[in-house]
C-alpha cells in the first residue's frame, strides 16, 4: 500500500517536473533493480542465455548416476523442512508431499512414497539427478547442480521413506 | 559411462539437426540440454496456439472472455484465460493507466522541447497509430532489430541527448504510450523479413534451452509437455501465445510497470538463471519469438498482470 502510494506520488511529481520546468529526466535505475542491487551478478556460474557473456558458454552439467555411500543416516524432520523451503528443495512446487500445503500438480503425488517400497539408494540417485533415469525430466538435478548437499538429499530421502 | 556417451552424442546430433534445419543457429560445441520442441508454424501467429495449448478459444476476444469469466479465481480453469481478463478496462483501474498518461505527457512535453523526438519515434511520421504493430522490426539504417523500447532509447539519445535506458520507468511509460496508439490493432511482425526470421529462430532456440542452476528452460513451464496448465505451487503457467500483446504491463506483485524483457529478467532470477539487461541481443531474440506468437492478436495496452 505504502509502495503504491509512493509510486503514485512519484508519478505525479515526475509529470509536474517534466511539464512545468522541463527538468532533465533524471538518471534512473531500471524498474525493480534498485532493490536488488545486492545481487547484481546472481547465478553467473550457471549456464545462461547470453551470446557474449561467459555464462553463455558454461556447459550443462551432464547427468550423473550417483551411488549412495554407506547407510542413509537421514533425518526426516530436517528433510521435511528442506522439501517445503523455496530456497532449498521446494519439492512442493510440483509434488504433493506429506504435510505440505499448496502443492503443485505436475509431478507424481509423493504423499505416500514410503509405501512404494523403493530403496534408499534408488531414491537418493533420483533426487540427486532424475535425468539418470529420464533424460528429459523436468525435475532439477538437485545433487549434480549443487542445489542440495549430500546430507540434505539424505534427509529428503529419509522424509520420503517416512511418508505414508 | 555408456549412458553419458549416449547423451553427449544425442545432444550433438540434435544440435547438428537444429543447425541444419535452422540455417544460422549454430549448435554449441559443448554439452547443452534442450526441452523437447513443439512444432510451431510462425506463419500462423497467435492461431498456432490452437495446436499448442488449445486455449485460444477462451481468450481470443471479448465474447469468449465474457462467456468464460466464471473461471476467474477457479484454479483448475483460470489458466485457460491466459490472463487476458486483466487487459484494458476488463478489471478495475490500475496504475498501468497512470503510467500511460505519464507517457503521453512526456511525449507531449519532450515533443515541445524537440519536435524531432516524436518524428523519430514514428520513423519520420508524427502519427504513431499502427506503428507499434510492426515491432520488433529490422531497421535497415541502424542494421539491427529494434523493439519499441530500443526505439525510445535511441530517439531520446539522438534527438534529446538524454539517456532513457530500456527498462527505466521513463522508457516504459513512453513505450506504453507508443504501444497504446495501436491498442485494438493486431500485431503484425514482418515474418517475411530475413533478419526477423533469423532472430525468431534464435529466440525459439533460447526458449527451449535449459539454463541456470535449476536446469530450466522457458519451455519447462510454458509448453503442453511442461508445467503449463498444472499447478506450480500457487501458480499455473499459461500459454506463451498472445503474451507480447499486453506488455509493457502493470505488475501487481511488483507495483510497477514491467517490459517484456524485464519479465525475462525476473523470471530468470526466480529460476536461478543469470538475468541479462533489457536490450541484450538474446532477450531481443526471445522478444521476437514471443511477439511472432502474438501475431494477429490485438494489442491490449494497458494491461495488468
Tab-separated table of C-alpha atoms in Angstrom:
chain	number	residue	atom	x	y	z
A	1	UNK	CA	0.000	0.000	0.000
A	2	UNK	CA	2.729	2.412	1.016
A	3	UNK	CA	4.679	1.388	-2.043
A	4	UNK	CA	1.771	2.153	-4.350
A	5	UNK	CA	1.250	5.488	-2.669
A	6	UNK	CA	4.904	6.389	-3.100
A	7	UNK	CA	4.826	5.303	-6.703
A	8	UNK	CA	1.722	7.359	-7.374
A	9	UNK	CA	3.268	10.397	-5.709
A	10	UNK	CA	6.412	9.782	-7.722
A	11	UNK	CA	4.444	9.671	-10.951
A	12	UNK	CA	2.683	12.927	-10.137
A	13	UNK	CA	5.905	14.587	-9.103
A	14	UNK	CA	7.634	13.433	-12.246
A	15	UNK	CA	4.951	14.724	-14.585
A	16	UNK	CA	4.872	18.041	-12.730
A	17	UNK	CA	8.621	18.348	-13.020
A	18	UNK	CA	8.669	17.445	-16.674
A	19	UNK	CA	5.756	19.587	-17.784
A	20	UNK	CA	6.445	22.613	-15.578
A	21	UNK	CA	10.144	23.181	-15.799
A	22	UNK	CA	11.401	20.716	-18.400
A	23	UNK	CA	13.790	19.325	-15.861
A	24	UNK	CA	16.110	16.757	-17.371
A	25	UNK	CA	14.736	13.267	-16.926
A	26	UNK	CA	16.809	12.026	-14.037
A	27	UNK	CA	19.007	9.012	-14.278
A	28	UNK	CA	17.010	6.041	-13.183
A	29	UNK	CA	17.624	2.510	-12.163
A	30	UNK	CA	15.723	0.072	-14.344
A	31	UNK	CA	12.448	-0.745	-12.594
A	32	UNK	CA	12.800	-3.298	-9.868
A	33	UNK	CA	16.552	-3.364	-9.903
A	34	UNK	CA	17.275	-0.796	-7.231
A	35	UNK	CA	16.064	-3.124	-4.519
A	36	UNK	CA	18.141	-5.934	-5.917
A	37	UNK	CA	21.423	-4.094	-6.252
A	38	UNK	CA	22.919	-6.517	-3.761
A	39	UNK	CA	22.638	-9.455	-6.152
A	40	UNK	CA	23.997	-7.683	-9.205
A	41	UNK	CA	25.641	-10.800	-10.613
A	42	UNK	CA	23.497	-13.650	-9.384
A	43	UNK	CA	23.798	-17.165	-10.763
A	44	UNK	CA	26.627	-16.248	-13.129
A	45	UNK	CA	28.317	-19.620	-12.561
A	46	UNK	CA	25.428	-21.447	-14.287
A	47	UNK	CA	24.587	-21.694	-17.991
A	48	UNK	CA	22.744	-18.584	-19.242
A	49	UNK	CA	21.208	-17.310	-22.472
A	50	UNK	CA	23.866	-14.731	-23.292
A	51	UNK	CA	25.686	-14.838	-26.642
A	52	UNK	CA	28.604	-12.822	-25.310
A	53	UNK	CA	28.991	-13.353	-21.557
A	54	UNK	CA	30.996	-16.220	-20.129
A	55	UNK	CA	27.923	-17.925	-18.638
A	56	UNK	CA	26.579	-18.442	-22.166
A	57	UNK	CA	29.421	-20.899	-22.725
A	58	UNK	CA	29.183	-22.804	-19.461
A	59	UNK	CA	28.191	-26.365	-20.394
A	60	UNK	CA	25.185	-28.025	-18.826
A	61	UNK	CA	26.365	-30.498	-16.198
A	62	UNK	CA	25.813	-33.939	-17.712
A	63	UNK	CA	23.519	-36.430	-15.947
A	64	UNK	CA	25.108	-38.341	-13.081
A	65	UNK	CA	24.054	-41.708	-11.731
A	66	UNK	CA	25.067	-41.174	-8.114
A	67	UNK	CA	25.589	-44.046	-5.739
A	68	UNK	CA	24.570	-43.714	-2.131
A	69	UNK	CA	27.670	-44.211	0.021
A	70	UNK	CA	27.120	-46.129	3.261
A	71	UNK	CA	23.885	-46.179	5.262
A	72	UNK	CA	21.353	-43.369	4.671
A	73	UNK	CA	21.546	-41.644	8.067
A	74	UNK	CA	18.891	-39.108	7.051
A	75	UNK	CA	16.750	-37.006	9.354
A	76	UNK	CA	13.100	-36.972	8.215
A	77	UNK	CA	12.248	-33.805	10.178
A	78	UNK	CA	15.054	-31.877	8.501
A	79	UNK	CA	14.013	-33.433	5.202
A	80	UNK	CA	10.500	-32.129	5.632
A	81	UNK	CA	11.804	-28.597	6.153
A	82	UNK	CA	14.017	-28.838	3.053
A	83	UNK	CA	11.130	-30.107	0.945
A	84	UNK	CA	8.991	-27.113	1.892
A	85	UNK	CA	11.674	-24.405	1.745
A	86	UNK	CA	11.505	-22.481	-1.532
A	87	UNK	CA	15.219	-21.735	-1.371
A	88	UNK	CA	16.071	-25.400	-0.827
A	89	UNK	CA	14.171	-28.351	-2.300
A	90	UNK	CA	10.838	-26.647	-2.925
A	91	UNK	CA	9.594	-30.113	-3.937
A	92	UNK	CA	6.072	-28.833	-3.250
A	93	UNK	CA	6.348	-26.728	-6.406
A	94	UNK	CA	5.481	-29.835	-8.408
A	95	UNK	CA	4.599	-32.648	-5.985
A	96	UNK	CA	2.030	-33.427	-3.352
A	97	UNK	CA	4.169	-34.146	-0.272
A	98	UNK	CA	3.121	-35.406	3.156
A	99	UNK	CA	2.086	-32.489	5.410
A	100	UNK	CA	2.792	-29.949	2.649
A	101	UNK	CA	0.357	-27.155	1.843
A	102	UNK	CA	-0.440	-25.690	-1.590
A	103	UNK	CA	1.364	-28.362	-3.596
A	104	UNK	CA	1.958	-28.335	-7.340
A	105	UNK	CA	0.438	-30.942	-9.601
A	106	UNK	CA	2.919	-31.644	-12.415
A	107	UNK	CA	4.961	-34.365	-10.735
A	108	UNK	CA	3.712	-37.597	-9.180
A	109	UNK	CA	1.973	-37.470	-5.782
A	110	UNK	CA	4.667	-38.407	-3.256
A	111	UNK	CA	2.411	-38.225	-0.202
A	112	UNK	CA	2.718	-41.969	0.442
A	113	UNK	CA	6.158	-42.534	-1.057
A	114	UNK	CA	7.157	-44.661	1.927
A	115	UNK	CA	4.696	-47.355	0.808
A	116	UNK	CA	6.213	-47.607	-2.689
A	117	UNK	CA	8.981	-49.927	-1.495
A	118	UNK	CA	11.752	-48.094	-3.299
A	119	UNK	CA	15.240	-48.499	-1.927
A	120	UNK	CA	17.141	-45.658	-0.296
A	121	UNK	CA	19.821	-45.966	-2.970
A	122	UNK	CA	17.353	-45.624	-5.847
A	123	UNK	CA	15.564	-42.707	-4.180
A	124	UNK	CA	18.856	-40.974	-3.439
A	125	UNK	CA	20.009	-41.353	-7.043
A	126	UNK	CA	16.765	-39.909	-8.425
A	127	UNK	CA	16.730	-36.874	-6.137
A	128	UNK	CA	20.409	-36.394	-6.923
A	129	UNK	CA	19.704	-36.362	-10.659
A	130	UNK	CA	16.409	-37.525	-12.182
A	131	UNK	CA	17.981	-37.305	-15.641
A	132	UNK	CA	19.854	-40.502	-14.820
A	133	UNK	CA	16.504	-42.245	-15.384
A	134	UNK	CA	14.730	-39.881	-17.784
A	135	UNK	CA	16.955	-37.510	-19.686
A	136	UNK	CA	14.061	-35.127	-20.393
A	137	UNK	CA	12.974	-34.988	-16.760
A	138	UNK	CA	11.735	-31.534	-15.769
A	139	UNK	CA	12.967	-32.067	-12.231
A	140	UNK	CA	16.088	-30.063	-11.353
A	141	UNK	CA	19.184	-32.210	-10.754
A	142	UNK	CA	19.430	-31.403	-7.061
A	143	UNK	CA	22.763	-33.111	-6.426
A	144	UNK	CA	24.533	-32.580	-9.748
A	145	UNK	CA	23.721	-28.851	-9.727
A	146	UNK	CA	24.565	-28.312	-6.033
A	147	UNK	CA	21.024	-27.268	-5.147
A	148	UNK	CA	21.138	-29.618	-2.163
A	149	UNK	CA	24.161	-31.097	-0.453
A	150	UNK	CA	24.726	-34.816	0.189
A	151	UNK	CA	23.322	-34.712	3.744
A	152	UNK	CA	20.332	-32.635	2.645
A	153	UNK	CA	19.462	-35.209	0.000
A	154	UNK	CA	19.791	-37.963	2.615
A	155	UNK	CA	17.353	-36.012	4.819
A	156	UNK	CA	14.889	-35.656	1.934
A	157	UNK	CA	15.140	-39.392	1.200
A	158	UNK	CA	14.507	-40.189	4.879
A	159	UNK	CA	11.462	-37.911	4.825
A	160	UNK	CA	10.144	-39.545	1.653
A	161	UNK	CA	10.603	-43.027	3.132
A	162	UNK	CA	8.718	-41.919	6.245
A	163	UNK	CA	5.803	-40.585	4.174
A	164	UNK	CA	2.893	-42.970	4.449
B	1	UNK	CA	29.612	-44.155	-18.669
B	2	UNK	CA	27.948	-45.660	-21.684
B	3	UNK	CA	24.810	-43.686	-20.863
B	4	UNK	CA	26.795	-40.458	-20.616
B	5	UNK	CA	28.357	-41.012	-24.016
B	6	UNK	CA	24.947	-41.693	-25.457
B	7	UNK	CA	23.666	-38.405	-24.089
B	8	UNK	CA	26.570	-36.408	-25.412
B	9	UNK	CA	26.158	-37.986	-28.795
B	10	UNK	CA	22.455	-37.320	-28.927
B	11	UNK	CA	22.916	-33.718	-27.818
B	12	UNK	CA	25.422	-33.254	-30.619
B	13	UNK	CA	23.118	-34.960	-33.096
B	14	UNK	CA	20.181	-32.800	-32.045
B	15	UNK	CA	22.407	-29.745	-32.248
B	16	UNK	CA	23.516	-30.688	-35.733
B	17	UNK	CA	19.922	-31.212	-36.827
B	18	UNK	CA	18.952	-27.844	-35.418
B	19	UNK	CA	21.808	-26.083	-37.141
B	20	UNK	CA	20.915	-27.822	-40.392
B	21	UNK	CA	17.220	-27.083	-40.138
B	22	UNK	CA	17.542	-23.552	-38.868
B	23	UNK	CA	20.147	-22.010	-41.098
B	24	UNK	CA	22.145	-19.676	-38.919
B	25	UNK	CA	21.574	-21.021	-35.442
B	26	UNK	CA	24.808	-22.660	-34.508
B	27	UNK	CA	24.924	-25.704	-32.311
B	28	UNK	CA	27.119	-25.369	-29.272
B	29	UNK	CA	30.431	-27.130	-29.294
B	30	UNK	CA	29.790	-28.124	-25.678
B	31	UNK	CA	27.106	-30.074	-23.861
B	32	UNK	CA	23.806	-28.205	-23.635
B	33	UNK	CA	20.358	-29.602	-22.953
B	34	UNK	CA	17.066	-28.639	-24.577
B	35	UNK	CA	13.460	-29.326	-23.666
B	36	UNK	CA	11.796	-31.341	-26.467
B	37	UNK	CA	10.463	-28.996	-29.107
B	38	UNK	CA	6.896	-28.364	-30.095
B	39	UNK	CA	6.302	-27.791	-33.775
B	40	UNK	CA	5.172	-24.162	-34.142
B	41	UNK	CA	4.401	-22.585	-37.517
B	42	UNK	CA	5.343	-18.889	-37.259
B	43	UNK	CA	3.040	-18.049	-40.173
B	44	UNK	CA	0.048	-18.935	-38.025
B	45	UNK	CA	0.861	-16.304	-35.385
B	46	UNK	CA	-1.461	-16.500	-32.388
B	47	UNK	CA	-3.578	-19.150	-34.150
B	48	UNK	CA	-0.665	-21.522	-33.580
B	49	UNK	CA	-1.988	-21.799	-30.024
B	50	UNK	CA	-4.869	-23.954	-31.275
B	51	UNK	CA	-2.439	-26.874	-31.649
B	52	UNK	CA	-0.306	-25.721	-28.714
B	53	UNK	CA	-2.359	-25.084	-25.567
B	54	UNK	CA	-5.761	-25.177	-27.210
B	55	UNK	CA	-6.858	-22.267	-25.011
B	56	UNK	CA	-7.080	-19.514	-27.656
B	57	UNK	CA	-10.806	-20.191	-27.988
B	58	UNK	CA	-11.298	-18.905	-24.427
B	59	UNK	CA	-9.319	-15.647	-24.716
B	60	UNK	CA	-9.446	-14.772	-28.403
B	61	UNK	CA	-11.925	-11.896	-27.997
B	62	UNK	CA	-14.318	-10.103	-25.659
B	63	UNK	CA	-17.121	-12.545	-26.363
B	64	UNK	CA	-15.045	-15.588	-25.437
B	65	UNK	CA	-13.715	-13.902	-22.284
B	66	UNK	CA	-17.201	-12.820	-21.259
B	67	UNK	CA	-18.519	-16.326	-21.771
B	68	UNK	CA	-15.826	-17.861	-19.535
B	69	UNK	CA	-15.489	-15.183	-16.884
B	70	UNK	CA	-16.822	-17.675	-14.330
B	71	UNK	CA	-13.374	-19.277	-14.471
B	72	UNK	CA	-11.716	-16.260	-12.887
B	73	UNK	CA	-10.454	-17.384	-9.476
B	74	UNK	CA	-11.014	-21.058	-10.297
B	75	UNK	CA	-7.545	-22.594	-10.196
B	76	UNK	CA	-8.273	-25.541	-12.450
B	77	UNK	CA	-9.582	-23.363	-15.276
B	78	UNK	CA	-8.346	-19.797	-14.889
B	79	UNK	CA	-5.067	-20.500	-16.715
B	80	UNK	CA	-7.083	-21.159	-19.885
B	81	UNK	CA	-7.956	-17.445	-19.987
B	82	UNK	CA	-4.220	-16.714	-20.377
B	83	UNK	CA	-4.598	-13.688	-18.004
B	84	UNK	CA	-6.392	-11.837	-20.783
B	85	UNK	CA	-9.219	-10.907	-18.435
B	86	UNK	CA	-6.742	-8.422	-16.918
B	87	UNK	CA	-6.308	-6.377	-20.087
B	88	UNK	CA	-7.637	-2.889	-20.881
B	89	UNK	CA	-10.605	-1.931	-18.688
B	90	UNK	CA	-11.672	-5.527	-18.046
B	91	UNK	CA	-10.527	-5.124	-14.425
B	92	UNK	CA	-10.834	-2.033	-12.215
B	93	UNK	CA	-8.492	0.910	-12.692
B	94	UNK	CA	-4.832	0.148	-12.010
B	95	UNK	CA	-1.619	2.099	-12.284
B	96	UNK	CA	-0.940	0.939	-15.823
B	97	UNK	CA	-3.418	3.626	-16.847
B	98	UNK	CA	-1.466	6.234	-14.862
B	99	UNK	CA	1.811	5.212	-16.493
B	100	UNK	CA	0.153	5.520	-19.865
B	101	UNK	CA	-0.967	9.070	-19.023
B	102	UNK	CA	2.533	9.802	-17.836
B	103	UNK	CA	3.923	8.536	-21.130
B	104	UNK	CA	1.538	10.735	-23.062
B	105	UNK	CA	2.519	13.801	-21.017
B	106	UNK	CA	6.197	13.006	-21.531
B	107	UNK	CA	5.875	12.632	-25.300
B	108	UNK	CA	3.951	15.897	-25.423
B	109	UNK	CA	6.403	17.905	-23.333
B	110	UNK	CA	9.512	16.368	-24.862
B	111	UNK	CA	7.971	16.920	-28.289
B	112	UNK	CA	7.602	20.604	-27.483
B	113	UNK	CA	11.209	20.760	-26.453
B	114	UNK	CA	12.355	18.916	-29.569
B	115	UNK	CA	9.761	18.070	-32.255
B	116	UNK	CA	12.245	15.626	-33.751
B	117	UNK	CA	11.704	13.270	-30.823
B	118	UNK	CA	8.196	12.308	-31.852
B	119	UNK	CA	9.072	12.123	-35.542
B	120	UNK	CA	11.954	9.851	-34.636
B	121	UNK	CA	9.587	7.581	-32.685
B	122	UNK	CA	7.410	7.390	-35.807
B	123	UNK	CA	10.412	6.964	-38.121
B	124	UNK	CA	9.655	10.179	-39.973
B	125	UNK	CA	5.943	10.263	-39.290
B	126	UNK	CA	4.369	12.171	-36.431
B	127	UNK	CA	1.360	9.823	-36.494
B	128	UNK	CA	2.026	6.792	-34.277
B	129	UNK	CA	-1.231	4.929	-34.834
B	130	UNK	CA	-0.447	1.408	-36.021
B	131	UNK	CA	3.317	1.848	-35.715
B	132	UNK	CA	3.647	-0.469	-32.700
B	133	UNK	CA	2.040	-3.401	-34.533
B	134	UNK	CA	5.221	-3.864	-36.608
B	135	UNK	CA	7.635	-4.220	-33.685
B	136	UNK	CA	10.079	-5.833	-33.247
B	137	UNK	CA	11.328	-4.919	-36.723
B	138	UNK	CA	14.589	-4.796	-38.591
B	139	UNK	CA	15.920	-1.273	-39.090
B	140	UNK	CA	17.926	-1.047	-42.308
B	141	UNK	CA	19.647	2.185	-41.347
B	142	UNK	CA	20.694	1.024	-37.905
B	143	UNK	CA	21.360	-2.527	-39.069
B	144	UNK	CA	19.661	-4.203	-36.124
B	145	UNK	CA	16.354	-5.435	-34.772
B	146	UNK	CA	14.523	-2.676	-32.934
B	147	UNK	CA	11.928	-3.088	-30.198
B	148	UNK	CA	9.751	-0.146	-29.180
B	149	UNK	CA	11.906	0.182	-26.073
B	150	UNK	CA	15.129	0.374	-28.070
B	151	UNK	CA	13.494	2.895	-30.442
B	152	UNK	CA	12.600	5.110	-27.454
B	153	UNK	CA	16.120	4.769	-26.090
B	154	UNK	CA	17.636	5.537	-29.484
B	155	UNK	CA	15.388	8.544	-30.199
B	156	UNK	CA	15.971	10.067	-26.745
B	157	UNK	CA	19.687	9.892	-27.349
B	158	UNK	CA	19.593	11.037	-30.973
B	159	UNK	CA	17.181	13.944	-30.633
B	160	UNK	CA	17.222	14.938	-26.950
B	161	UNK	CA	20.681	13.768	-25.945
B	162	UNK	CA	19.149	12.013	-22.994
B	163	UNK	CA	19.566	8.564	-21.545
B	164	UNK	CA	16.302	6.636	-21.453
B	165	UNK	CA	17.597	3.213	-20.689
B	166	UNK	CA	15.404	0.288	-21.642
B	167	UNK	CA	13.553	-0.863	-18.564
B	168	UNK	CA	13.668	2.544	-16.867
B	169	UNK	CA	10.294	3.931	-15.716
B	170	UNK	CA	10.530	6.762	-18.279
B	171	UNK	CA	11.261	4.387	-21.154
B	172	UNK	CA	8.457	2.055	-20.050
B	173	UNK	CA	5.940	4.912	-19.817
B	174	UNK	CA	6.801	6.215	-23.289
B	175	UNK	CA	6.828	2.688	-24.720
B	176	UNK	CA	3.375	2.133	-23.240
B	177	UNK	CA	2.182	5.337	-24.874
B	178	UNK	CA	3.594	4.348	-28.276
B	179	UNK	CA	2.108	0.856	-27.990
B	180	UNK	CA	-1.276	2.140	-26.799
B	181	UNK	CA	-1.574	4.152	-30.030
B	182	UNK	CA	-2.130	0.719	-31.605
B	183	UNK	CA	-4.408	-0.733	-28.943
B	184	UNK	CA	-7.045	-2.850	-30.645
B	185	UNK	CA	-4.926	-3.348	-33.770
B	186	UNK	CA	-3.475	-6.820	-34.440
B	187	UNK	CA	0.261	-7.362	-34.113
B	188	UNK	CA	1.948	-7.812	-37.485
B	189	UNK	CA	5.613	-8.605	-37.004
B	190	UNK	CA	7.047	-8.995	-40.500
B	191	UNK	CA	7.997	-12.646	-40.819
B	192	UNK	CA	8.940	-12.104	-44.474
B	193	UNK	CA	11.963	-10.172	-43.215
B	194	UNK	CA	15.053	-12.373	-43.212
B	195	UNK	CA	16.733	-10.764	-40.182
B	196	UNK	CA	13.448	-11.005	-38.244
B	197	UNK	CA	13.108	-14.699	-39.018
B	198	UNK	CA	16.729	-15.321	-38.093
B	199	UNK	CA	16.049	-13.633	-34.754
B	200	UNK	CA	12.863	-15.708	-34.408
B	201	UNK	CA	14.831	-18.931	-34.856
B	202	UNK	CA	17.478	-17.874	-32.353
B	203	UNK	CA	14.728	-16.850	-29.919
B	204	UNK	CA	12.982	-20.177	-30.412
B	205	UNK	CA	16.251	-21.947	-29.650
B	206	UNK	CA	16.608	-19.948	-26.422
B	207	UNK	CA	13.019	-20.747	-25.454
B	208	UNK	CA	13.862	-24.458	-25.320
B	209	UNK	CA	17.394	-24.117	-23.909
B	210	UNK	CA	17.887	-25.400	-20.377
B	211	UNK	CA	19.814	-22.877	-18.315
B	212	UNK	CA	20.518	-21.847	-14.739
B	213	UNK	CA	21.067	-23.833	-11.575
B	214	UNK	CA	17.631	-25.460	-11.830
B	215	UNK	CA	18.284	-26.523	-15.448
B	216	UNK	CA	15.024	-24.942	-16.589
B	217	UNK	CA	14.023	-23.601	-19.990
B	218	UNK	CA	11.155	-21.184	-20.677
B	219	UNK	CA	9.609	-24.276	-22.273
B	220	UNK	CA	9.844	-26.242	-18.995
B	221	UNK	CA	6.842	-24.269	-17.791
B	222	UNK	CA	5.253	-22.869	-20.948
B	223	UNK	CA	4.644	-25.891	-23.200
B	224	UNK	CA	1.987	-28.605	-23.085
B	225	UNK	CA	4.518	-31.279	-22.098
B	226	UNK	CA	5.874	-28.963	-19.403
B	227	UNK	CA	4.112	-27.458	-16.400
B	228	UNK	CA	1.618	-25.357	-18.419
B	229	UNK	CA	-1.874	-25.983	-17.112
B	230	UNK	CA	-0.543	-27.681	-13.989
B	231	UNK	CA	-0.116	-26.143	-10.575
B	232	UNK	CA	3.347	-24.828	-9.795
B	233	UNK	CA	2.678	-24.267	-6.122
B	234	UNK	CA	0.329	-21.287	-6.154
B	235	UNK	CA	0.526	-20.552	-9.867
B	236	UNK	CA	-0.480	-22.208	-13.102
B	237	UNK	CA	1.809	-21.396	-16.058
B	238	UNK	CA	-0.045	-20.306	-19.195
B	239	UNK	CA	0.472	-20.358	-22.956
B	240	UNK	CA	3.234	-18.113	-24.330
B	241	UNK	CA	0.965	-17.216	-27.255
B	242	UNK	CA	-0.601	-13.765	-27.082
B	243	UNK	CA	1.539	-12.554	-24.167
B	244	UNK	CA	3.516	-9.925	-26.066
B	245	UNK	CA	0.316	-8.003	-26.910
B	246	UNK	CA	-0.079	-6.941	-23.274
B	247	UNK	CA	3.427	-5.661	-22.469
B	248	UNK	CA	4.688	-3.372	-21.030
B	249	UNK	CA	2.167	-4.221	-18.332
B	250	UNK	CA	1.411	-3.090	-14.818
B	251	UNK	CA	2.533	-5.841	-12.456
B	252	UNK	CA	0.585	-6.185	-9.237
B	253	UNK	CA	3.279	-8.229	-7.420
B	254	UNK	CA	5.885	-5.533	-8.131
B	255	UNK	CA	3.586	-2.478	-8.052
B	256	UNK	CA	5.302	-1.161	-11.154
B	257	UNK	CA	5.404	-1.275	-14.933
B	258	UNK	CA	7.375	-4.119	-16.430
B	259	UNK	CA	8.503	-4.507	-20.032
B	260	UNK	CA	8.541	-7.935	-21.670
B	261	UNK	CA	12.323	-8.117	-21.323
B	262	UNK	CA	12.112	-7.187	-17.634
B	263	UNK	CA	9.734	-10.130	-17.324
B	264	UNK	CA	12.541	-12.334	-18.704
B	265	UNK	CA	14.875	-10.800	-16.109
B	266	UNK	CA	12.597	-11.513	-13.164
B	267	UNK	CA	11.608	-14.957	-14.391
B	268	UNK	CA	15.319	-15.745	-14.765
B	269	UNK	CA	16.046	-14.780	-11.155
B	270	UNK	CA	13.184	-16.987	-9.959
B	271	UNK	CA	14.669	-19.852	-11.968
B	272	UNK	CA	18.214	-19.110	-10.770
B	273	UNK	CA	19.416	-18.070	-14.210
B	274	UNK	CA	21.732	-15.113	-14.627
B	275	UNK	CA	19.467	-12.269	-15.789
B	276	UNK	CA	20.508	-10.205	-18.794
B	277	UNK	CA	19.939	-6.495	-19.252
B	278	UNK	CA	16.926	-5.224	-21.200
B	279	UNK	CA	18.132	-4.804	-24.781
B	280	UNK	CA	20.543	-7.728	-24.618
B	281	UNK	CA	20.607	-9.416	-28.067
B	282	UNK	CA	19.413	-12.728	-26.567
B	283	UNK	CA	16.417	-11.017	-24.971
B	284	UNK	CA	15.663	-9.204	-28.245
B	285	UNK	CA	15.584	-12.597	-30.000
B	286	UNK	CA	13.282	-14.013	-27.333
B	287	UNK	CA	11.019	-10.982	-27.708
B	288	UNK	CA	10.890	-11.505	-31.489
B	289	UNK	CA	9.966	-15.173	-30.990
B	290	UNK	CA	7.243	-14.379	-28.456
B	291	UNK	CA	5.824	-11.461	-30.435
B	292	UNK	CA	5.501	-13.585	-33.582
B	293	UNK	CA	3.465	-15.958	-31.373
B	294	UNK	CA	1.126	-12.980	-30.820
B	295	UNK	CA	0.829	-12.006	-34.492
B	296	UNK	CA	-2.811	-11.392	-35.331
B	297	UNK	CA	-3.790	-10.720	-31.716
B	298	UNK	CA	-4.761	-7.118	-30.932
B	299	UNK	CA	-2.517	-5.009	-28.726
B	300	UNK	CA	-4.107	-4.654	-25.270
B	301	UNK	CA	-2.039	-1.959	-23.532
B	302	UNK	CA	-2.649	-1.020	-20.759
B	303	UNK	CA	-2.902	-4.400	-19.132
B	304	UNK	CA	-2.126	-5.703	-15.663
B	305	UNK	CA	-0.524	-8.989	-14.681
